Amino acid sequence: MSRNRPFTPKVVTANLLREGDVVYLTAAGDWSPDHSAAELLTEAEHANDRLALAEAQPLRVVGAYLADARPGPDGRPEPVHFREGFRATGPSNYAHGKAHEVQ
Amino acid sequence: MYRYDDFDRAFLAERNAQFRAQVARRLDGSLTEDEFKPLRLMNGVYLQLHAYMLRVAIPYGTLSSDQMRVLADLAQRWDKGYGHFTTRQNIQYNWPKLVDIPDMLDRLSDVGLHAIQTSGNTIRNVTADHFAGAAADEVADPRPYAELLRQWSTDHPEFQFLPRKFKIAVTGAPNDRAVTRAHDIGLVLKERDGQLGFEVLVGGGLGRTPMIGKTVRDFLPEADLLPYCEAIVSVYNRLGRRDNKFKARIKITVHETGLDEIRRQVEERFAELRPLFDGTALQVLDDLKAQFAPPAFADSTDAPVVDPLLRSWVDTNTAGHKRADHAIVTVSLKAHGATPGDATAEQMRLMADLAEAHAYGELRISHEQNVILPHVPRAALPALHARLREAGLGTANVGLASDIIACPGMDYCALATARSIPVAQQIAERIDALKIEHEVGHLKIKISGCINACGHHHVGHIGILGLDRAGVENYQITLGGDGSERAAIGERAGPGFAYDAIVPAIERLILAYLDLREGPDDTFLDAYRRLGPAPFKAALYPEEAQDAA
Ligand code: SF4
């Protein structure tokens, strides 16, 4: 495996501490339930800084991590792995997860 | 049914007050998440894929109507209007807010329910035959023993940090409906020379390394139940591997140590422990037996069953009661296309009302994710069926191909590698469209969304395991599993199937079985055992079968 493998872009995601909802860190430093509102992080160092920013908010969010993402057709981030896809849209058996809140 | 005494009530109130304070300290920053996490897990609070999840224990699957109504209240007030009954006879709420959970726990405690030890490396909710106290084939009601085990294991100081979680199942009947052979300890009540006792199985389990439990004691007198179980858990606590999470369950300890050596150590420890147990537990057991005495059954008569829908439902969803004029009714939570095990608050309330009106106020949750009304006078069956049908609860499919066990999978579970719920929904819809399930007969399909096997796929006649293959959902099929007293682990059929290929594969399998069987009494499992995997594999992988021809 090459050491210089290109960095896979990321978003910072977490759950709200009080409510548990899935959220994403925006470029403005807010938390949004909308994956496409997340800041797409294309450099490793910047991604780690943004994760550190999230981890410094233990009273706001829990379980922050970097998830792979890619630019969608409009340049806004979309999930790469199907797990993150489900986190972004909610469960497939009911339309009452985030799916309808986001849309 | 067991009634909480002052001790139970005080214990629960104190525990809930503790947790309320812990949540407050997490929210004001006095506790870090690392400090808080083990505390919330001890109280059944997980952080899942989309939200928190609260898992509430339903001890040995038994509920009163009042308790079921409170489960409905929780769903309505603090969740999204429904709850999910699990394969461990528990209920899970998928959307609670952390800030609300202390109130939810207080509401539960009003009716003697809690979420203690529904997580963590402790002795979990003790499960039992869901027909306990009602089944025609029963030696004795296993629930007094299950309750005794619950009291003994709750907050047991020695067993709060076991190498891994620990699950006990009890049955009082020779037909094993509690999957005792897939538990860390399985207890099978038996009668010998007029005495009640247990065959004790140890080291069963599913998950990554599925194993069938082995008999460590052929007949354990009932009076020795607690010291003997304590001896097993104590030996496991000492020998169990803490160095490797995947080898930490007692099934691996038994496998690596050898059954004879485990037995020797358990008997040695038992000899030490037995004198320490004075007669208190036996007095408690006597008291519990009185509390679990059957209701005052009223005589009933057979109601005429003319309506074909009613006839079909009576045929599939009722089982033999120990009284000929009563029936055990299984309410299917598997309407074709519905999420297995889910019930809305309205449905829960209706079932609570119907249990009160027609079933002496008692309900059960089965590990197969259905609700049981254990004592229904036969004369009440038509009225009961009519009310259930109106509420979408009248599906006549218990024990059939669409009565699928499915874990939450990737739709909810943080550990999942693939979805299970939509696979179950689509299989059930397809089977319904083909109108073949009554012809196919007894067939258990079980689906897990990862190797942890909460959906018991290893013991499904057809098992489905959802995996992540290079970022894509992939489904592996196992065949010939059995969770009954003839327990067997299913064999892997071959390469996995993509998400959009798994339902057609199951359809081919079922249609092949119809061609292969000798008659309607030749069940899928019987045919598989008789014919072996080859003709079933040929149906699953027709191209390979053609290549080989
Ligand atoms: S089997 Fe896996 S996916 Fe399913 S509930 Fe268990 S841990 Fe979650």
mmCIF file of N, CA, C and O in Angstrom, chain B residues 465-510:
data_model
loop_
_atom_site.group_PDB
_atom_site.id
_atom_site.type_symbol
_atom_site.label_atom_id
_atom_site.label_comp_id
_atom_site.label_asym_id
_atom_site.label_seq_id
_atom_site.Cartn_x
_atom_site.Cartn_y
_atom_site.Cartn_z
ATOM 1 N N LEU B 465 -27.361 -13.979 6.693
ATOM 2 C CA LEU B 465 -26.428 -13.104 7.403
ATOM 3 C C LEU B 465 -26.001 -11.980 6.471
ATOM 4 O O LEU B 465 -25.454 -12.243 5.391
ATOM 5 N N GLY B 466 -26.263 -10.750 6.895
ATOM 6 C CA GLY B 466 -25.903 -9.595 6.084
ATOM 7 C C GLY B 466 -24.479 -9.153 6.370
ATOM 8 O O GLY B 466 -24.102 -8.962 7.521
ATOM 9 N N LEU B 467 -23.676 -9.013 5.313
ATOM 10 C CA LEU B 467 -22.277 -8.630 5.470
ATOM 11 C C LEU B 467 -21.949 -7.432 4.593
ATOM 12 O O LEU B 467 -22.712 -7.083 3.685
ATOM 13 N N ASP B 468 -20.833 -6.835 4.880
ATOM 14 C CA ASP B 468 -20.323 -5.729 4.065
ATOM 15 C C ASP B 468 -19.151 -6.283 3.264
ATOM 16 O O ASP B 468 -18.106 -6.617 3.831
ATOM 17 N N ARG B 469 -19.368 -6.415 1.964
ATOM 18 C CA ARG B 469 -18.284 -6.905 1.099
ATOM 19 C C ARG B 469 -17.799 -5.723 0.255
ATOM 20 O O ARG B 469 -18.498 -5.321 -0.677
ATOM 21 N N ALA B 470 -16.660 -5.195 0.649
ATOM 22 C CA ALA B 470 -16.054 -4.059 -0.079
ATOM 23 C C ALA B 470 -17.043 -2.909 -0.254
ATOM 24 O O ALA B 470 -17.205 -2.375 -1.352
ATOM 25 N N GLY B 471 -17.728 -2.579 0.814
ATOM 26 C CA GLY B 471 -18.614 -1.424 0.775
ATOM 27 C C GLY B 471 -19.966 -1.676 0.147
ATOM 28 O O GLY B 471 -20.713 -0.743 -0.126
ATOM 29 N N VAL B 472 -20.313 -2.957 -0.053
ATOM 30 C CA VAL B 472 -21.616 -3.298 -0.637
ATOM 31 C C VAL B 472 -22.266 -4.372 0.237
ATOM 32 O O VAL B 472 -21.584 -5.291 0.706
ATOM 33 N N GLU B 473 -23.595 -4.271 0.423
ATOM 34 C CA GLU B 473 -24.295 -5.283 1.225
ATOM 35 C C GLU B 473 -24.293 -6.631 0.496
ATOM 36 O O GLU B 473 -24.546 -6.696 -0.704
ATOM 37 N N ASN B 474 -24.031 -7.677 1.257
ATOM 38 C CA ASN B 474 -23.958 -9.013 0.686
ATOM 39 C C ASN B 474 -24.554 -9.983 1.707
ATOM 40 O O ASN B 474 -24.341 -9.824 2.902
ATOM 41 N N TYR B 475 -25.300 -10.969 1.215
ATOM 42 C CA TYR B 475 -26.066 -11.830 2.125
ATOM 43 C C TYR B 475 -25.692 -13.296 1.962
ATOM 44 O O TYR B 475 -25.808 -13.857 0.872
ATOM 45 N N GLN B 476 -25.262 -13.874 3.081
ATOM 46 C CA GLN B 476 -24.840 -15.266 3.077
ATOM 47 C C GLN B 476 -26.005 -16.134 3.585
ATOM 48 O O GLN B 476 -26.652 -15.780 4.570
ATOM 49 N N ILE B 477 -26.217 -17.244 2.940
ATOM 50 C CA ILE B 477 -27.321 -18.127 3.343
ATOM 51 C C ILE B 477 -26.759 -19.351 4.057
ATOM 52 O O ILE B 477 -25.770 -19.937 3.622
ATOM 53 N N THR B 478 -27.396 -19.703 5.193
ATOM 54 C CA THR B 478 -27.088 -20.978 5.831
ATOM 55 C C THR B 478 -28.354 -21.826 5.818
ATOM 56 O O THR B 478 -29.464 -21.304 5.854
ATOM 57 N N LEU B 479 -28.164 -23.137 5.777
ATOM 58 C CA LEU B 479 -29.303 -24.049 5.654
ATOM 59 C C LEU B 479 -29.252 -25.113 6.747
ATOM 60 O O LEU B 479 -28.174 -25.556 7.146
ATOM 61 N N GLY B 480 -30.426 -25.509 7.201
ATOM 62 C CA GLY B 480 -30.519 -26.659 8.103
ATOM 63 C C GLY B 480 -30.295 -26.348 9.568
ATOM 64 O O GLY B 480 -30.155 -27.255 10.376
ATOM 65 N N GLY B 481 -30.280 -25.067 9.926
ATOM 66 C CA GLY B 481 -30.165 -24.743 11.342
ATOM 67 C C GLY B 481 -31.462 -25.066 12.075
ATOM 68 O O GLY B 481 -32.529 -25.174 11.467
ATOM 69 N N ASP B 482 -31.362 -25.211 13.390
ATOM 70 C CA ASP B 482 -32.537 -25.598 14.178
ATOM 71 C C ASP B 482 -32.328 -25.122 15.612
ATOM 72 O O ASP B 482 -31.292 -25.431 16.219
ATOM 73 N N GLY B 483 -33.277 -24.361 16.129
ATOM 74 C CA GLY B 483 -33.152 -23.851 17.491
ATOM 75 C C GLY B 483 -33.904 -24.678 18.516
ATOM 76 O O GLY B 483 -33.967 -24.308 19.682
ATOM 77 N N SER B 484 -34.464 -25.786 18.108
ATOM 78 C CA SER B 484 -35.305 -26.571 19.014
ATOM 79 C C SER B 484 -34.449 -27.534 19.839
ATOM 80 O O SER B 484 -33.225 -27.440 19.868
ATOM 81 N N GLU B 485 -35.127 -28.510 20.468
ATOM 82 C CA GLU B 485 -34.400 -29.511 21.256
ATOM 83 C C GLU B 485 -33.487 -30.367 20.380
ATOM 84 O O GLU B 485 -32.609 -31.053 20.882
ATOM 85 N N ARG B 486 -33.714 -30.291 19.063
ATOM 86 C CA ARG B 486 -32.804 -31.003 18.138
ATOM 87 C C ARG B 486 -31.812 -30.014 17.542
ATOM 88 O O ARG B 486 -31.439 -30.104 16.364
ATOM 89 N N ALA B 487 -31.357 -29.078 18.353
ATOM 90 C CA ALA B 487 -30.588 -27.919 17.884
ATOM 91 C C ALA B 487 -29.448 -28.290 16.947
ATOM 92 O O ALA B 487 -28.745 -29.283 17.153
ATOM 93 N N ALA B 488 -29.305 -27.477 15.912
ATOM 94 C CA ALA B 488 -28.208 -27.653 14.960
ATOM 95 C C ALA B 488 -27.834 -26.290 14.397
ATOM 96 O O ALA B 488 -28.678 -25.400 14.294
ATOM 97 N N ILE B 489 -26.559 -26.148 14.059
ATOM 98 C CA ILE B 489 -26.082 -24.927 13.429
ATOM 99 C C ILE B 489 -26.178 -25.112 11.910
ATOM 100 O O ILE B 489 -25.728 -26.131 11.385
ATOM 101 N N GLY B 490 -26.748 -24.134 11.248
ATOM 102 C CA GLY B 490 -26.903 -24.226 9.795
ATOM 103 C C GLY B 490 -25.569 -24.247 9.067
ATOM 104 O O GLY B 490 -24.570 -23.733 9.567
ATOM 105 N N GLU B 491 -25.592 -24.863 7.875
ATOM 106 C CA GLU B 491 -24.358 -24.924 7.077
ATOM 107 C C GLU B 491 -24.406 -23.856 5.995
ATOM 108 O O GLU B 491 -25.451 -23.644 5.373
ATOM 109 N N ARG B 492 -23.274 -23.236 5.746
ATOM 110 C CA ARG B 492 -23.211 -22.206 4.726
ATOM 111 C C ARG B 492 -23.451 -22.816 3.357
ATOM 112 O O ARG B 492 -22.858 -23.835 3.013
ATOM 113 N N ALA B 493 -24.340 -22.165 2.594
ATOM 114 C CA ALA B 493 -24.723 -22.759 1.309
ATOM 115 C C ALA B 493 -23.705 -22.488 0.212
ATOM 116 O O ALA B 493 -23.554 -23.300 -0.705
ATOM 117 N N GLY B 494 -23.017 -21.354 0.279
ATOM 118 C CA GLY B 494 -22.092 -21.004 -0.800
ATOM 119 C C GLY B 494 -21.877 -19.504 -0.820
ATOM 120 O O GLY B 494 -22.124 -18.832 0.178
ATOM 121 N N PRO B 495 -21.451 -18.960 -1.956
ATOM 122 C CA PRO B 495 -21.191 -17.518 -2.031
ATOM 123 C C PRO B 495 -22.440 -16.700 -1.696
ATOM 124 O O PRO B 495 -23.567 -17.162 -1.900
ATOM 125 N N GLY B 496 -22.201 -15.482 -1.203
ATOM 126 C CA GLY B 496 -23.309 -14.627 -0.803
ATOM 127 C C GLY B 496 -24.028 -14.008 -1.993
ATOM 128 O O GLY B 496 -23.600 -14.128 -3.148
ATOM 129 N N PHE B 497 -25.153 -13.343 -1.688
ATOM 130 C CA PHE B 497 -25.980 -12.707 -2.720
ATOM 131 C C PHE B 497 -26.043 -11.205 -2.482
ATOM 132 O O PHE B 497 -26.068 -10.750 -1.335
ATOM 133 N N ALA B 498 -26.115 -10.461 -3.563
ATOM 134 C CA ALA B 498 -26.272 -9.009 -3.465
ATOM 135 C C ALA B 498 -27.655 -8.686 -2.896
ATOM 136 O O ALA B 498 -28.555 -9.538 -2.900
ATOM 137 N N TYR B 499 -27.829 -7.458 -2.443
ATOM 138 C CA TYR B 499 -29.096 -7.040 -1.839
ATOM 139 C C TYR B 499 -30.284 -7.333 -2.756
ATOM 140 O O TYR B 499 -31.302 -7.843 -2.309
ATOM 141 N N ASP B 500 -30.130 -7.045 -4.046
ATOM 142 C CA ASP B 500 -31.280 -7.238 -4.941
ATOM 143 C C ASP B 500 -31.390 -8.680 -5.448
ATOM 144 O O ASP B 500 -32.286 -9.002 -6.213
ATOM 145 N N ALA B 501 -30.475 -9.555 -5.005
ATOM 146 C CA ALA B 501 -30.548 -10.948 -5.451
ATOM 147 C C ALA B 501 -30.963 -11.893 -4.321
ATOM 148 O O ALA B 501 -31.242 -13.068 -4.573
ATOM 149 N N ILE B 502 -31.040 -11.374 -3.093
ATOM 150 C CA ILE B 502 -31.290 -12.295 -1.971
ATOM 151 C C ILE B 502 -32.745 -12.776 -1.944
ATOM 152 O O ILE B 502 -33.013 -13.958 -1.687
ATOM 153 N N VAL B 503 -33.686 -11.893 -2.261
ATOM 154 C CA VAL B 503 -35.092 -12.323 -2.207
ATOM 155 C C VAL B 503 -35.386 -13.368 -3.294
ATOM 156 O O VAL B 503 -35.956 -14.423 -2.991
ATOM 157 N N PRO B 504 -34.969 -13.131 -4.561
ATOM 158 C CA PRO B 504 -35.163 -14.189 -5.565
ATOM 159 C C PRO B 504 -34.472 -15.510 -5.177
ATOM 160 O O PRO B 504 -34.992 -16.597 -5.465
ATOM 161 N N ALA B 505 -33.321 -15.425 -4.510
ATOM 162 C CA ALA B 505 -32.625 -16.662 -4.106
ATOM 163 C C ALA B 505 -33.473 -17.442 -3.102
ATOM 164 O O ALA B 505 -33.612 -18.670 -3.201
ATOM 165 N N ILE B 506 -34.053 -16.713 -2.138
ATOM 166 C CA ILE B 506 -34.899 -17.393 -1.139
ATOM 167 C C ILE B 506 -36.131 -17.986 -1.825
ATOM 168 O O ILE B 506 -36.572 -19.101 -1.507
ATOM 169 N N GLU B 507 -36.666 -17.270 -2.786
ATOM 170 C CA GLU B 507 -37.830 -17.791 -3.525
ATOM 171 C C GLU B 507 -37.464 -19.097 -4.240
ATOM 172 O O GLU B 507 -38.211 -20.087 -4.170
ATOM 173 N N ARG B 508 -36.317 -19.122 -4.903
ATOM 174 C CA ARG B 508 -35.900 -20.357 -5.597
ATOM 175 C C ARG B 508 -35.769 -21.524 -4.618
ATOM 176 O O ARG B 508 -36.175 -22.652 -4.895
ATOM 177 N N LEU B 509 -35.230 -21.189 -3.466
ATOM 178 C CA LEU B 509 -35.024 -22.220 -2.437
ATOM 179 C C LEU B 509 -36.363 -22.818 -1.985
ATOM 180 O O LEU B 509 -36.523 -24.037 -1.880
ATOM 181 N N ILE B 510 -37.325 -21.953 -1.741
ATOM 182 C CA ILE B 510 -38.621 -22.426 -1.243
ATOM 183 C C ILE B 510 -39.351 -23.221 -2.330
ATOM 184 O O ILE B 510 -39.931 -24.283 -2.064
#
